[in-house]
Amino acid sequence: LGGLPRMTTAALAIIAVTVLATSFISGIFGMAGGLILLGVLLLFMEVVPAMVLFGTIQMGANGWRAILWRHLVKWPLVGRYVVGATAAFIGMRYVAFIPDKALLYLGLGILPFAAELLPPRYAPDISRPGGPYFCGAVIMLIQLLAGAAGHILDMFFQKSGLDRKAIVGTKAITQSIAHIFRIAYFGSIAHAFEIELPAWGYGAAIALAFTGTSLAG
């Protein structure tokens, strides 16, 4: 009474299954899992706590994927990506904009199709000079405004000349960094933890993300 809203056992079970399944999907294809996971989390939680939990889970899944595939990561691209992402994060934190559920669901639904509408000759390439900086800034903005940016990130890799495994590994580390920024951004909001999720819930979610990612490997 008078405390934080509590998640039901059924909701926790649905989230647990979703974490495992989406981590497996992302581990195979390097995409799509986050889109599904955030959509499910928003059914049970408000935007700010959902984004914090989502960032925690995705950081675990992508971080573990990056460790498993670390020998394939293109680290010079990652370093320049971080510079662009950091600049966008600082700008967004100054504005402190919080999207509502309608905007997030709209973004989750439209972005996969929007990525396909860009003419091939204008497709961005992360391997071009300046490409990683631009990629980091754009992906960070979309992550904070529309929830998930995996399909847009794919566009930067499609013409890069990297093989599939190098793409999965490099994307994993860039996404891990993006989710650290996401946690820092939404975690600094006063009501970031306004839903009563058991402390073990975060650890269990990360463990399930590790499991799904390992199975995908």
mmCIF file of C-alpha atoms in Angstrom:
data_model
loop_
_atom_site.group_PDB
_atom_site.id
_atom_site.type_symbol
_atom_site.label_atom_id
_atom_site.label_comp_id
_atom_site.label_asym_id
_atom_site.label_seq_id
_atom_site.Cartn_x
_atom_site.Cartn_y
_atom_site.Cartn_z
ATOM 1 C CA LEU A 1 0.000 0.000 0.000
ATOM 2 C CA GLY A 2 1.431 3.321 -1.038
ATOM 3 C CA GLY A 3 4.515 1.584 -2.429
ATOM 4 C CA LEU A 4 5.752 1.048 -5.939
ATOM 5 C CA PRO A 5 3.562 -0.915 -8.372
ATOM 6 C CA ARG A 6 4.514 -4.588 -8.307
ATOM 7 C CA MET A 7 4.945 -6.766 -11.360
ATOM 8 C CA THR A 8 2.838 -9.940 -11.377
ATOM 9 C CA THR A 9 4.343 -13.407 -11.614
ATOM 10 C CA ALA A 10 2.764 -13.840 -15.037
ATOM 11 C CA ALA A 11 4.341 -10.615 -16.295
ATOM 12 C CA LEU A 12 7.759 -11.672 -14.996
ATOM 13 C CA ALA A 13 7.381 -15.065 -16.689
ATOM 14 C CA ILE A 14 6.453 -13.491 -20.028
ATOM 15 C CA ILE A 15 9.398 -11.102 -19.803
ATOM 16 C CA ALA A 16 11.763 -13.974 -18.912
ATOM 17 C CA VAL A 17 10.726 -16.038 -21.942
ATOM 18 C CA THR A 18 10.979 -12.963 -24.167
ATOM 19 C CA VAL A 19 14.508 -12.151 -22.938
ATOM 20 C CA LEU A 20 15.691 -15.692 -23.691
ATOM 21 C CA ALA A 21 14.029 -15.836 -27.120
ATOM 22 C CA THR A 22 15.073 -12.372 -28.289
ATOM 23 C CA SER A 23 18.688 -12.871 -27.174
ATOM 24 C CA PHE A 24 18.762 -16.046 -29.263
ATOM 25 C CA ILE A 25 17.258 -14.240 -32.269
ATOM 26 C CA SER A 26 19.766 -11.389 -32.028
ATOM 27 C CA GLY A 27 22.627 -13.837 -31.597
ATOM 28 C CA ILE A 28 21.715 -15.557 -34.866
ATOM 29 C CA PHE A 29 20.834 -12.561 -37.015
ATOM 30 C CA GLY A 30 22.503 -9.677 -35.153
ATOM 31 C CA MET A 31 19.184 -7.791 -35.240
ATOM 32 C CA ALA A 32 15.431 -7.783 -34.451
ATOM 33 C CA GLY A 33 15.613 -9.115 -30.888
ATOM 34 C CA GLY A 34 15.739 -5.701 -29.236
ATOM 35 C CA LEU A 35 12.750 -4.478 -31.214
ATOM 36 C CA ILE A 36 10.606 -7.345 -29.928
ATOM 37 C CA LEU A 37 11.903 -7.142 -26.364
ATOM 38 C CA LEU A 38 11.235 -3.428 -25.934
ATOM 39 C CA GLY A 39 7.745 -3.843 -27.357
ATOM 40 C CA VAL A 40 6.962 -6.466 -24.710
ATOM 41 C CA LEU A 41 8.507 -4.494 -21.828
ATOM 42 C CA LEU A 42 6.393 -1.454 -22.688
ATOM 43 C CA LEU A 43 3.266 -3.573 -22.232
ATOM 44 C CA PHE A 44 4.039 -4.026 -18.535
ATOM 45 C CA MET A 45 6.079 -0.954 -17.578
ATOM 46 C CA GLU A 46 6.181 2.792 -18.045
ATOM 47 C CA VAL A 47 8.704 4.261 -20.471
ATOM 48 C CA VAL A 48 11.532 5.256 -18.118
ATOM 49 C CA PRO A 49 11.802 2.047 -16.044
ATOM 50 C CA ALA A 50 11.233 -0.037 -19.193
ATOM 51 C CA MET A 51 14.143 1.703 -20.910
ATOM 52 C CA VAL A 52 16.411 1.130 -17.904
ATOM 53 C CA LEU A 53 15.554 -2.593 -17.751
ATOM 54 C CA PHE A 54 15.784 -2.889 -21.530
ATOM 55 C CA GLY A 55 19.209 -1.254 -21.520
ATOM 56 C CA THR A 56 20.393 -3.591 -18.743
ATOM 57 C CA ILE A 57 19.225 -6.718 -20.571
ATOM 58 C CA GLN A 58 20.564 -5.613 -23.939
ATOM 59 C CA MET A 59 23.868 -4.542 -22.449
ATOM 60 C CA GLY A 60 24.212 -8.051 -21.034
ATOM 61 C CA ALA A 61 23.230 -9.800 -24.272
ATOM 62 C CA ASN A 62 25.335 -7.597 -26.546
ATOM 63 C CA GLY A 63 28.239 -7.483 -24.106
ATOM 64 C CA TRP A 64 28.371 -11.273 -23.878
ATOM 65 C CA ARG A 65 28.084 -11.526 -27.685
ATOM 66 C CA ALA A 66 30.965 -9.068 -28.015
ATOM 67 C CA ILE A 67 33.082 -11.183 -25.648
ATOM 68 C CA LEU A 68 32.293 -14.378 -27.567
ATOM 69 C CA TRP A 69 33.123 -12.706 -30.910
ATOM 70 C CA ARG A 70 35.791 -10.247 -29.677
ATOM 71 C CA HIS A 71 38.444 -11.514 -32.098
ATOM 72 C CA LEU A 72 36.217 -10.384 -34.978
ATOM 73 C CA VAL A 73 35.446 -6.861 -33.683
ATOM 74 C CA LYS A 74 36.803 -3.980 -35.795
ATOM 75 C CA TRP A 75 38.061 -1.857 -32.893
ATOM 76 C CA PRO A 76 39.148 1.255 -34.879
ATOM 77 C CA LEU A 77 35.556 1.648 -36.089
ATOM 78 C CA VAL A 78 34.303 1.221 -32.525
ATOM 79 C CA GLY A 79 36.548 3.979 -31.175
ATOM 80 C CA ARG A 80 35.282 6.526 -33.690
ATOM 81 C CA TYR A 81 31.695 5.370 -33.159
ATOM 82 C CA VAL A 82 32.037 6.143 -29.439
ATOM 83 C CA VAL A 83 33.096 9.727 -30.180
ATOM 84 C CA GLY A 84 29.943 10.354 -32.219
ATOM 85 C CA ALA A 85 27.707 8.599 -29.701
ATOM 86 C CA THR A 86 29.162 10.578 -26.803
ATOM 87 C CA ALA A 87 28.534 13.906 -28.552
ATOM 88 C CA ALA A 88 24.893 12.967 -29.235
ATOM 89 C CA PHE A 89 24.416 11.723 -25.660
ATOM 90 C CA ILE A 90 25.668 14.992 -24.175
ATOM 91 C CA GLY A 91 23.320 16.974 -26.399
ATOM 92 C CA MET A 92 20.318 14.787 -25.556
ATOM 93 C CA ARG A 93 21.078 14.844 -21.826
ATOM 94 C CA TYR A 94 21.043 18.621 -21.933
ATOM 95 C CA VAL A 95 17.577 18.535 -23.546
ATOM 96 C CA ALA A 96 16.418 15.651 -21.295
ATOM 97 C CA PHE A 97 13.566 14.623 -23.613
ATOM 98 C CA ILE A 98 11.517 11.578 -22.576
ATOM 99 C CA PRO A 99 9.464 9.929 -25.364
ATOM 100 C CA ASP A 100 6.006 8.564 -24.583
ATOM 101 C CA LYS A 101 4.800 5.050 -25.404
ATOM 102 C CA ALA A 102 2.992 6.165 -28.545
ATOM 103 C CA LEU A 103 6.181 7.636 -30.016
ATOM 104 C CA LEU A 104 8.187 4.550 -29.085
ATOM 105 C CA TYR A 105 5.698 2.104 -30.597
ATOM 106 C CA LEU A 106 5.492 4.268 -33.720
ATOM 107 C CA GLY A 107 9.270 4.226 -33.984
ATOM 108 C CA LEU A 108 9.478 0.468 -33.430
ATOM 109 C CA GLY A 109 6.922 -0.080 -36.181
ATOM 110 C CA ILE A 110 8.188 2.394 -38.772
ATOM 111 C CA LEU A 111 11.982 2.190 -38.506
ATOM 112 C CA PRO A 112 12.376 -1.308 -40.029
ATOM 113 C CA PHE A 113 10.494 -0.122 -43.126
ATOM 114 C CA ALA A 114 12.092 3.322 -43.190
ATOM 115 C CA ALA A 115 15.503 1.672 -43.418
ATOM 116 C CA GLU A 116 14.425 0.001 -46.669
ATOM 117 C CA LEU A 117 13.140 3.207 -48.281
ATOM 118 C CA LEU A 118 16.527 4.910 -48.520
ATOM 119 C CA PRO A 119 17.875 4.709 -52.119
ATOM 120 C CA PRO A 120 20.910 2.376 -52.307
ATOM 121 C CA ARG A 121 23.197 5.159 -53.562
ATOM 122 C CA TYR A 122 22.553 7.110 -50.344
ATOM 123 C CA ALA A 123 23.066 4.151 -48.009
ATOM 124 C CA PRO A 124 25.541 5.090 -45.240
ATOM 125 C CA ASP A 125 28.746 3.095 -44.839
ATOM 126 C CA ILE A 126 30.495 2.816 -41.471
ATOM 127 C CA SER A 127 33.827 2.083 -43.172
ATOM 128 C CA ARG A 128 33.946 5.431 -45.019
ATOM 129 C CA PRO A 129 35.893 8.375 -43.555
ATOM 130 C CA GLY A 130 33.641 10.027 -41.019
ATOM 131 C CA GLY A 131 31.161 7.138 -41.225
ATOM 132 C CA PRO A 132 31.691 5.810 -37.681
ATOM 133 C CA TYR A 133 31.270 9.293 -36.138
ATOM 134 C CA PHE A 134 28.026 9.873 -38.031
ATOM 135 C CA CYS A 135 26.825 6.362 -37.204
ATOM 136 C CA GLY A 136 27.453 6.816 -33.472
ATOM 137 C CA ALA A 137 25.577 10.111 -33.354
ATOM 138 C CA VAL A 138 22.592 8.907 -35.397
ATOM 139 C CA ILE A 139 22.208 5.603 -33.556
ATOM 140 C CA MET A 140 22.418 7.304 -30.157
ATOM 141 C CA LEU A 141 19.687 9.791 -31.104
ATOM 142 C CA ILE A 142 17.397 7.033 -32.387
ATOM 143 C CA GLN A 143 18.075 4.815 -29.357
ATOM 144 C CA LEU A 144 16.912 7.562 -27.017
ATOM 145 C CA LEU A 145 14.042 8.885 -29.131
ATOM 146 C CA ALA A 146 12.600 5.749 -30.737
ATOM 147 C CA GLY A 147 13.794 2.937 -28.493
ATOM 148 C CA ALA A 148 15.667 0.628 -30.859
ATOM 149 C CA ALA A 149 17.949 1.384 -33.797
ATOM 150 C CA GLY A 150 19.188 -2.029 -34.914
ATOM 151 C CA HIS A 151 17.733 -1.796 -38.422
ATOM 152 C CA ILE A 152 19.272 1.628 -38.971
ATOM 153 C CA LEU A 153 22.620 0.377 -37.659
ATOM 154 C CA ASP A 154 22.420 -2.453 -40.200
ATOM 155 C CA MET A 155 22.385 0.121 -42.994
ATOM 156 C CA PHE A 156 25.831 1.340 -41.951
ATOM 157 C CA PHE A 157 27.241 -2.188 -42.266
ATOM 158 C CA GLN A 158 25.531 -3.447 -45.432
ATOM 159 C CA LYS A 159 28.034 -1.838 -47.812
ATOM 160 C CA SER A 160 31.027 -1.905 -45.483
ATOM 161 C CA GLY A 161 32.635 -5.005 -46.971
ATOM 162 C CA LEU A 162 32.813 -6.725 -43.565
ATOM 163 C CA ASP A 163 31.792 -10.374 -43.420
ATOM 164 C CA ARG A 164 28.725 -11.480 -41.434
ATOM 165 C CA LYS A 165 30.606 -12.551 -38.293
ATOM 166 C CA ALA A 166 32.657 -9.346 -38.166
ATOM 167 C CA ILE A 167 29.420 -7.388 -38.491
ATOM 168 C CA VAL A 168 27.740 -9.299 -35.651
ATOM 169 C CA GLY A 169 30.774 -8.859 -33.381
ATOM 170 C CA THR A 170 31.309 -5.172 -34.153
ATOM 171 C CA LYS A 171 27.602 -4.393 -33.869
ATOM 172 C CA ALA A 172 27.533 -6.173 -30.518
ATOM 173 C CA ILE A 173 30.157 -3.910 -28.965
ATOM 174 C CA THR A 174 28.679 -0.716 -30.458
ATOM 175 C CA GLN A 175 25.235 -1.686 -29.168
ATOM 176 C CA SER A 176 26.665 -2.502 -25.728
ATOM 177 C CA ILE A 177 28.068 1.014 -25.563
ATOM 178 C CA ALA A 178 24.762 2.488 -26.750
ATOM 179 C CA HIS A 179 22.892 0.653 -23.985
ATOM 180 C CA ILE A 180 25.323 1.899 -21.331
ATOM 181 C CA PHE A 181 24.471 5.413 -22.496
ATOM 182 C CA ARG A 182 20.758 4.501 -22.446
ATOM 183 C CA ILE A 183 20.970 3.347 -18.815
ATOM 184 C CA ALA A 184 22.865 6.507 -17.864
ATOM 185 C CA TYR A 185 20.300 8.695 -19.657
ATOM 186 C CA PHE A 186 17.084 7.168 -18.320
ATOM 187 C CA GLY A 187 18.589 5.972 -15.046
ATOM 188 C CA SER A 188 19.252 9.570 -14.050
ATOM 189 C CA ILE A 189 15.526 10.372 -14.251
ATOM 190 C CA ALA A 190 13.858 10.558 -10.833
ATOM 191 C CA HIS A 191 11.215 7.890 -11.551
ATOM 192 C CA ALA A 192 13.568 5.489 -13.338
ATOM 193 C CA PHE A 193 12.852 2.708 -10.856
ATOM 194 C CA GLU A 194 9.202 3.426 -10.107
ATOM 195 C CA ILE A 195 8.103 -0.196 -10.652
ATOM 196 C CA GLU A 196 8.931 -2.788 -8.031
ATOM 197 C CA LEU A 197 11.105 -5.312 -9.816
ATOM 198 C CA PRO A 198 12.852 -7.755 -7.465
ATOM 199 C CA ALA A 199 16.579 -7.134 -7.195
ATOM 200 C CA TRP A 200 17.222 -10.637 -8.446
ATOM 201 C CA GLY A 201 15.127 -9.822 -11.513
ATOM 202 C CA TYR A 202 17.901 -7.788 -13.111
ATOM 203 C CA GLY A 203 20.460 -10.532 -12.499
ATOM 204 C CA ALA A 204 18.087 -13.205 -13.793
ATOM 205 C CA ALA A 205 17.359 -11.168 -16.928
ATOM 206 C CA ILE A 206 21.073 -10.791 -17.669
ATOM 207 C CA ALA A 207 21.610 -14.527 -17.078
ATOM 208 C CA LEU A 208 18.815 -15.356 -19.524
ATOM 209 C CA ALA A 209 20.335 -12.946 -22.047
ATOM 210 C CA PHE A 210 23.698 -14.709 -21.660
ATOM 211 C CA THR A 211 22.010 -18.088 -22.166
ATOM 212 C CA GLY A 212 20.125 -17.069 -25.311
ATOM 213 C CA THR A 213 23.252 -15.471 -26.779
ATOM 214 C CA SER A 214 25.397 -18.539 -26.006
ATOM 215 C CA LEU A 215 22.840 -20.880 -27.602
ATOM 216 C CA ALA A 216 22.871 -18.696 -30.701
ATOM 217 C CA GLY A 217 26.654 -18.968 -30.913
#
